[in-house]
Short mmCIF file of C-alpha atoms in Angstrom, two decimals:
data_model
loop_
_atom_site.label_atom_id
_atom_site.label_comp_id
_atom_site.label_asym_id
_atom_site.label_seq_id
_atom_site.Cartn_x
_atom_site.Cartn_y
_atom_site.Cartn_z
CA MET H 1 0.00 0.00 0.00
CA PHE H 2 2.85 2.41 0.82
CA ALA H 3 4.58 1.73 -2.49
CA SER H 4 1.33 2.44 -4.34
CA PHE H 5 0.83 5.60 -2.27
CA LEU H 6 4.34 6.75 -3.15
CA ILE H 7 3.72 6.15 -6.87
CA GLY H 8 0.47 8.08 -6.76
CA LEU H 9 2.00 10.92 -4.75
CA ARG H 10 5.09 11.35 -6.90
CA GLU H 11 3.46 11.02 -10.31
CA GLY H 12 0.34 12.86 -9.20
CA LEU H 13 2.30 15.83 -7.89
CA GLU H 14 4.23 16.13 -11.14
CA ALA H 15 0.93 16.25 -13.04
CA ALA H 16 -0.55 18.68 -10.49
CA LEU H 17 2.43 21.01 -10.89
CA VAL H 18 2.01 20.95 -14.67
CA VAL H 19 -1.70 21.80 -14.40
CA SER H 20 -1.07 24.55 -11.82
CA VAL H 21 1.53 26.19 -14.10
CA LEU H 22 -0.90 26.15 -17.04
CA ILE H 23 -3.77 27.57 -14.98
CA ALA H 24 -1.62 30.25 -13.36
CA PHE H 25 -0.35 31.34 -16.78
CA LEU H 26 -3.88 31.67 -18.16
CA VAL H 27 -5.12 33.56 -15.09
CA LYS H 28 -2.21 36.01 -15.13
CA SER H 29 -2.56 36.46 -18.89
CA GLU H 30 -6.28 37.21 -18.42
CA ARG H 31 -7.21 34.29 -20.64
CA ARG H 32 -9.66 32.61 -18.27
CA ASP H 33 -11.81 31.74 -21.26
CA ARG H 34 -9.26 29.02 -22.10
CA LEU H 35 -9.47 27.34 -18.68
CA PRO H 36 -12.24 24.91 -19.79
CA HIS H 37 -9.99 23.79 -22.63
CA VAL H 38 -7.16 23.03 -20.19
CA TRP H 39 -9.52 21.05 -17.94
CA GLY H 40 -10.88 19.26 -21.00
CA GLY H 41 -7.36 18.14 -21.94
CA VAL H 42 -6.66 17.09 -18.35
CA GLY H 43 -9.90 15.09 -18.19
CA ALA H 44 -9.12 13.32 -21.46
CA ALA H 45 -5.62 12.45 -20.19
CA VAL H 46 -7.03 11.01 -16.96
CA ALA H 47 -9.58 8.94 -18.91
CA LEU H 48 -6.83 7.61 -21.19
CA SER H 49 -4.67 6.65 -18.20
CA VAL H 50 -7.52 4.77 -16.51
CA ALA H 51 -8.36 3.01 -19.77
CA PHE H 52 -4.68 2.05 -20.23
CA GLY H 53 -4.54 0.55 -16.74
CA ALA H 54 -7.75 -1.36 -17.37
CA LEU H 55 -6.36 -2.64 -20.68
CA LEU H 56 -3.22 -3.92 -18.98
CA THR H 57 -5.28 -5.75 -16.36
CA PHE H 58 -7.72 -7.14 -18.94
CA THR H 59 -4.92 -8.37 -21.19
CA ALA H 60 -3.10 -10.08 -18.33
CA THR H 61 -6.23 -11.94 -17.19
CA ARG H 62 -6.96 -13.26 -20.70
CA LEU H 63 -3.59 -15.01 -21.14
CA ASP H 64 -2.58 -18.49 -20.06
CA TYR H 65 -0.13 -18.91 -17.18
CA SER H 66 3.04 -18.74 -19.25
CA GLY H 67 1.76 -15.86 -21.36
CA GLN H 68 0.60 -13.95 -18.29
CA GLU H 69 4.00 -14.30 -16.63
CA LEU H 70 5.75 -13.11 -19.78
CA PHE H 71 3.35 -10.17 -20.19
CA GLU H 72 3.88 -9.09 -16.58
CA ALA H 73 7.65 -9.42 -16.98
CA VAL H 74 7.71 -7.15 -20.03
CA ALA H 75 5.44 -4.66 -18.25
CA SER H 76 7.83 -4.67 -15.28
CA LEU H 77 10.83 -3.93 -17.50
CA LEU H 78 8.98 -1.08 -19.22
CA ALA H 79 7.93 0.33 -15.86
CA VAL H 80 11.53 0.29 -14.60
CA VAL H 81 12.73 2.05 -17.76
CA PHE H 82 10.04 4.73 -17.56
CA VAL H 83 10.37 5.44 -13.84
CA THR H 84 14.17 5.64 -14.07
CA TRP H 85 13.98 8.02 -17.02
CA MET H 86 11.33 10.10 -15.22
CA ILE H 87 13.38 10.43 -12.03
CA PHE H 88 16.52 11.64 -13.81
CA TRP H 89 14.56 13.83 -16.24
CA MET H 90 12.75 15.61 -13.40
CA ARG H 91 16.01 16.24 -11.58
CA ARG H 92 17.52 17.81 -14.70
CA ALA H 93 14.52 19.70 -16.08
CA ALA H 94 12.61 20.76 -12.95
CA ARG H 95 13.97 24.30 -12.89
CA ALA H 96 13.12 25.02 -16.52
CA LEU H 97 9.81 23.12 -16.53
CA SER H 98 7.63 26.12 -15.71
CA LYS H 99 9.22 28.33 -18.37
CA GLU H 100 8.96 25.58 -20.99
CA LEU H 101 5.28 24.95 -20.24
CA ARG H 102 4.45 28.65 -20.40
CA GLY H 103 6.17 28.90 -23.77
CA ARG H 104 4.26 25.93 -25.17
CA LEU H 105 0.94 27.23 -23.86
CA SER H 106 1.62 30.66 -25.32
CA ASP H 107 2.15 29.06 -28.73
CA ALA H 108 -0.98 26.94 -28.30
CA LEU H 109 -3.08 30.03 -27.49
CA GLU H 110 -2.11 31.53 -30.83
CA LEU H 111 -3.18 28.38 -32.68
CA GLY H 112 -6.61 28.10 -31.07
CA SER H 113 -8.70 26.20 -28.52
CA ILE H 114 -7.96 22.72 -29.91
CA ALA H 115 -4.23 23.34 -29.55
CA VAL H 116 -4.75 24.28 -25.89
CA VAL H 117 -6.69 21.07 -25.26
CA VAL H 118 -4.01 18.97 -27.00
CA MET H 119 -1.19 20.72 -25.13
CA ALA H 120 -2.83 20.15 -21.72
CA PHE H 121 -3.66 16.55 -22.72
CA LEU H 122 -0.07 15.73 -23.71
CA ALA H 123 1.38 17.41 -20.60
CA VAL H 124 -0.73 15.25 -18.27
CA ALA H 125 -1.11 12.06 -20.33
CA ARG H 126 2.58 11.16 -20.01
CA GLU H 127 2.38 11.21 -16.22
CA GLY H 128 -0.89 9.30 -16.27
CA LEU H 129 0.36 6.54 -18.54
CA GLU H 130 3.53 6.20 -16.47
CA THR H 131 1.41 5.95 -13.32
CA ALA H 132 -0.82 3.23 -14.80
CA LEU H 133 2.13 1.16 -16.02
CA LEU H 134 4.12 1.59 -12.82
CA PHE H 135 1.13 0.76 -10.65
CA PHE H 136 0.31 -2.35 -12.71
CA ALA H 137 3.90 -3.57 -12.45
CA SER H 138 4.27 -2.78 -8.74
CA VAL H 139 1.21 -4.74 -7.59
CA GLN H 140 2.05 -7.97 -9.41
CA GLY H 141 2.28 -10.76 -6.89
CA ALA H 142 0.40 -8.77 -4.25
CA THR H 143 -2.51 -10.36 -2.46
CA ALA H 144 -5.94 -9.88 -3.99
CA SER H 145 -6.97 -6.96 -1.81
CA ALA H 146 -7.96 -3.36 -2.34
CA GLU H 147 -4.96 -1.97 -0.45
CA PRO H 148 -2.81 -1.13 -3.54
CA LEU H 149 -5.76 0.66 -5.16
CA ILE H 150 -6.51 2.52 -1.93
CA GLY H 151 -2.84 3.47 -1.63
CA ILE H 152 -2.54 4.95 -5.12
CA CYS H 153 -5.87 6.80 -4.76
CA LEU H 154 -4.71 8.33 -1.46
CA GLY H 155 -1.41 9.28 -3.11
CA LEU H 156 -3.17 10.97 -6.02
CA LEU H 157 -5.56 12.77 -3.67
CA THR H 158 -2.66 13.99 -1.54
CA ALA H 159 -0.87 15.20 -4.68
CA VAL H 160 -3.95 17.14 -5.80
CA LEU H 161 -4.25 18.79 -2.38
CA ILE H 162 -0.55 19.73 -2.34
CA GLY H 163 -0.78 21.04 -5.91
CA TRP H 164 -3.80 23.18 -5.00
CA GLY H 165 -1.98 24.43 -1.90
CA LEU H 166 1.08 25.37 -3.92
CA TYR H 167 -1.07 27.18 -6.49
CA SER H 168 -2.94 29.15 -3.83
CA SER H 169 0.29 29.78 -1.84
CA ALA H 170 -1.29 28.01 1.14
CA VAL H 171 1.47 25.37 1.15
CA ARG H 172 5.20 25.83 0.78
CA ILE H 173 7.50 22.83 0.38
CA ASN H 174 11.02 22.39 -0.87
CA LEU H 175 10.31 20.67 -4.18
CA THR H 176 14.00 19.90 -4.75
CA LYS H 177 14.22 17.90 -1.51
CA PHE H 178 10.81 16.36 -2.10
CA PHE H 179 11.70 15.03 -5.55
CA THR H 180 15.12 13.91 -4.31
CA TRP H 181 13.80 11.80 -1.42
CA THR H 182 10.84 10.42 -3.35
CA GLY H 183 13.25 9.69 -6.20
CA VAL H 184 15.42 7.60 -3.86
CA LEU H 185 12.40 5.67 -2.60
CA LEU H 186 11.15 5.10 -6.15
CA ILE H 187 14.56 3.73 -7.15
CA PHE H 188 14.13 1.08 -4.44
CA VAL H 189 10.61 0.40 -5.68
CA ALA H 190 11.88 0.12 -9.28
CA ALA H 191 14.59 -2.30 -8.16
CA GLY H 192 11.91 -4.46 -6.59
CA ILE H 193 9.83 -4.31 -9.77
CA LEU H 194 12.86 -5.38 -11.82
CA LYS H 195 13.47 -8.24 -9.41
CA TYR H 196 9.89 -9.39 -9.82
CA GLY H 197 10.20 -9.04 -13.60
CA VAL H 198 13.19 -11.38 -13.59
CA HIS H 199 11.16 -13.82 -11.50
CA ASP H 200 8.34 -13.66 -14.08
CA PHE H 201 10.79 -14.35 -16.91
CA GLN H 202 11.96 -17.41 -14.97
CA GLU H 203 8.37 -18.54 -14.36
CA ALA H 204 7.69 -18.19 -18.09
CA GLY H 205 10.77 -20.28 -18.92
CA VAL H 206 12.60 -17.46 -20.69
CA LEU H 207 15.36 -17.27 -18.07
CA PRO H 208 16.87 -20.26 -16.25
CA GLY H 209 17.68 -20.58 -12.56
CA LEU H 210 14.23 -20.42 -10.98
CA ASN H 211 15.18 -22.99 -8.35
CA ALA H 212 18.71 -21.66 -7.81
CA GLN H 213 18.14 -19.81 -4.54
CA ALA H 214 20.62 -17.14 -3.52
CA PHE H 215 19.75 -17.52 0.18
CA ASP H 216 16.93 -18.50 2.52
CA ILE H 217 16.01 -16.08 5.31
CA SER H 218 12.47 -17.33 5.79
CA THR H 219 13.20 -17.93 9.48
CA ALA H 220 14.27 -14.33 10.09
CA LEU H 221 11.76 -12.91 7.57
CA PRO H 222 8.56 -14.96 7.67
CA ALA H 223 6.39 -14.26 4.64
CA ASP H 224 3.26 -14.05 6.83
CA SER H 225 4.75 -11.55 9.31
CA TRP H 226 3.82 -7.86 9.19
CA TYR H 227 7.38 -6.80 8.41
CA GLY H 228 7.77 -9.52 5.80
CA THR H 229 4.57 -8.34 4.14
CA LEU H 230 5.77 -4.72 4.33
CA LEU H 231 9.16 -5.41 2.74
CA SER H 232 7.63 -7.67 0.11
CA GLY H 233 4.88 -5.22 -0.80
CA MET H 234 7.04 -2.09 -0.86
CA LEU H 235 10.47 -3.26 -2.02
CA ASN H 236 9.72 -6.85 -3.21
CA ILE H 237 12.23 -8.25 -0.73
CA THR H 238 11.40 -11.95 -0.43
CA PRO H 239 12.94 -14.56 1.89
CA GLN H 240 13.88 -17.03 -0.88
CA PRO H 241 14.97 -15.13 -4.02
CA SER H 242 16.81 -16.73 -6.89
CA VAL H 243 20.38 -15.81 -7.77
CA ALA H 244 19.27 -14.00 -10.93
CA GLU H 245 16.76 -11.91 -8.96
CA VAL H 246 19.38 -10.77 -6.45
CA VAL H 247 21.93 -10.00 -9.18
CA ALA H 248 19.40 -7.95 -11.17
CA TRP H 249 18.24 -6.11 -8.04
CA ALA H 250 21.77 -5.16 -6.96
CA ALA H 251 22.99 -4.41 -10.51
CA PHE H 252 20.19 -1.87 -10.92
CA LEU H 253 20.01 -0.40 -7.42
CA VAL H 254 23.67 0.37 -6.69
CA PRO H 255 24.69 2.27 -9.86
CA THR H 256 21.31 4.01 -10.17
CA LEU H 257 21.48 5.32 -6.60
CA PHE H 258 25.06 6.43 -7.13
CA LEU H 259 24.25 8.34 -10.32
CA PHE H 260 21.14 9.90 -8.83
CA LEU H 261 22.71 11.06 -5.56
CA ARG H 262 26.09 12.21 -6.81
CA ARG H 263 26.57 15.94 -7.00
CA ARG H 264 26.94 17.35 -10.45
CA VAL H 265 30.09 19.44 -10.61
CA PRO H 266 29.61 22.59 -12.71
CA ALA H 267 31.95 23.03 -15.65
CA PRO H 268 34.86 25.38 -14.85
CA ALA H 269 34.57 28.85 -16.34
CA SER H 270 36.98 29.64 -19.13
CA SER H 271 39.57 32.41 -18.72
CA ALA H 272 37.88 34.38 -21.50
CA ALA H 273 34.58 34.24 -19.64
#
């Protein structure tokens, strides 16, 4: 549930920031007549995201066991790629995001109402599709309960409230620190998704070594304990992983954390400058 909440909060806040920038630009430009077009694009993006998530679930349930495992494995790999790209992109482009969005919206206003709808749709649809894919991949193997769905809904609701608070100046948070810490947590979540994807490939017979266990800590980490359930649900840490799962988890987690947390050293100024 916490992993789903984190996904909803992080992705939802990015979308909320995009929408708040667009609305603030229209209000300050005295173009309130275009606000319905922005909300129309946002609504269409949300509908597409929900439909995409439903399509993923429908497709997975219509396959046989081997096909379902392979489908979930590919979805897990795509989710890891998208979330990793999103984390590093946001760290690099966050400062210029507002200016870029205002420039695009200004161009769209000159083209007409349809361009405004399309611009708002594209700005939010990317976050929505990433959320649907990441959520689908993160809940694979979870128990058949409503907790993951409740978690992501609470995350999205919290993101909307924070976005509204930021827009109305009722809330002030350090977005740099927020995206840094949530980025670190999402890297752990992505590592767990990759680990589960490797397990699905082994279940489907694509990768060998399903029965080659790396270790067995079921005594110290019972699967039915509250902390075992927590670690399994949030980070996909299981008591009896295969060697390939552990190698994939570590090979992704260590270098990704290093690259994300290292400080970028600015280029030295030339003597002419």
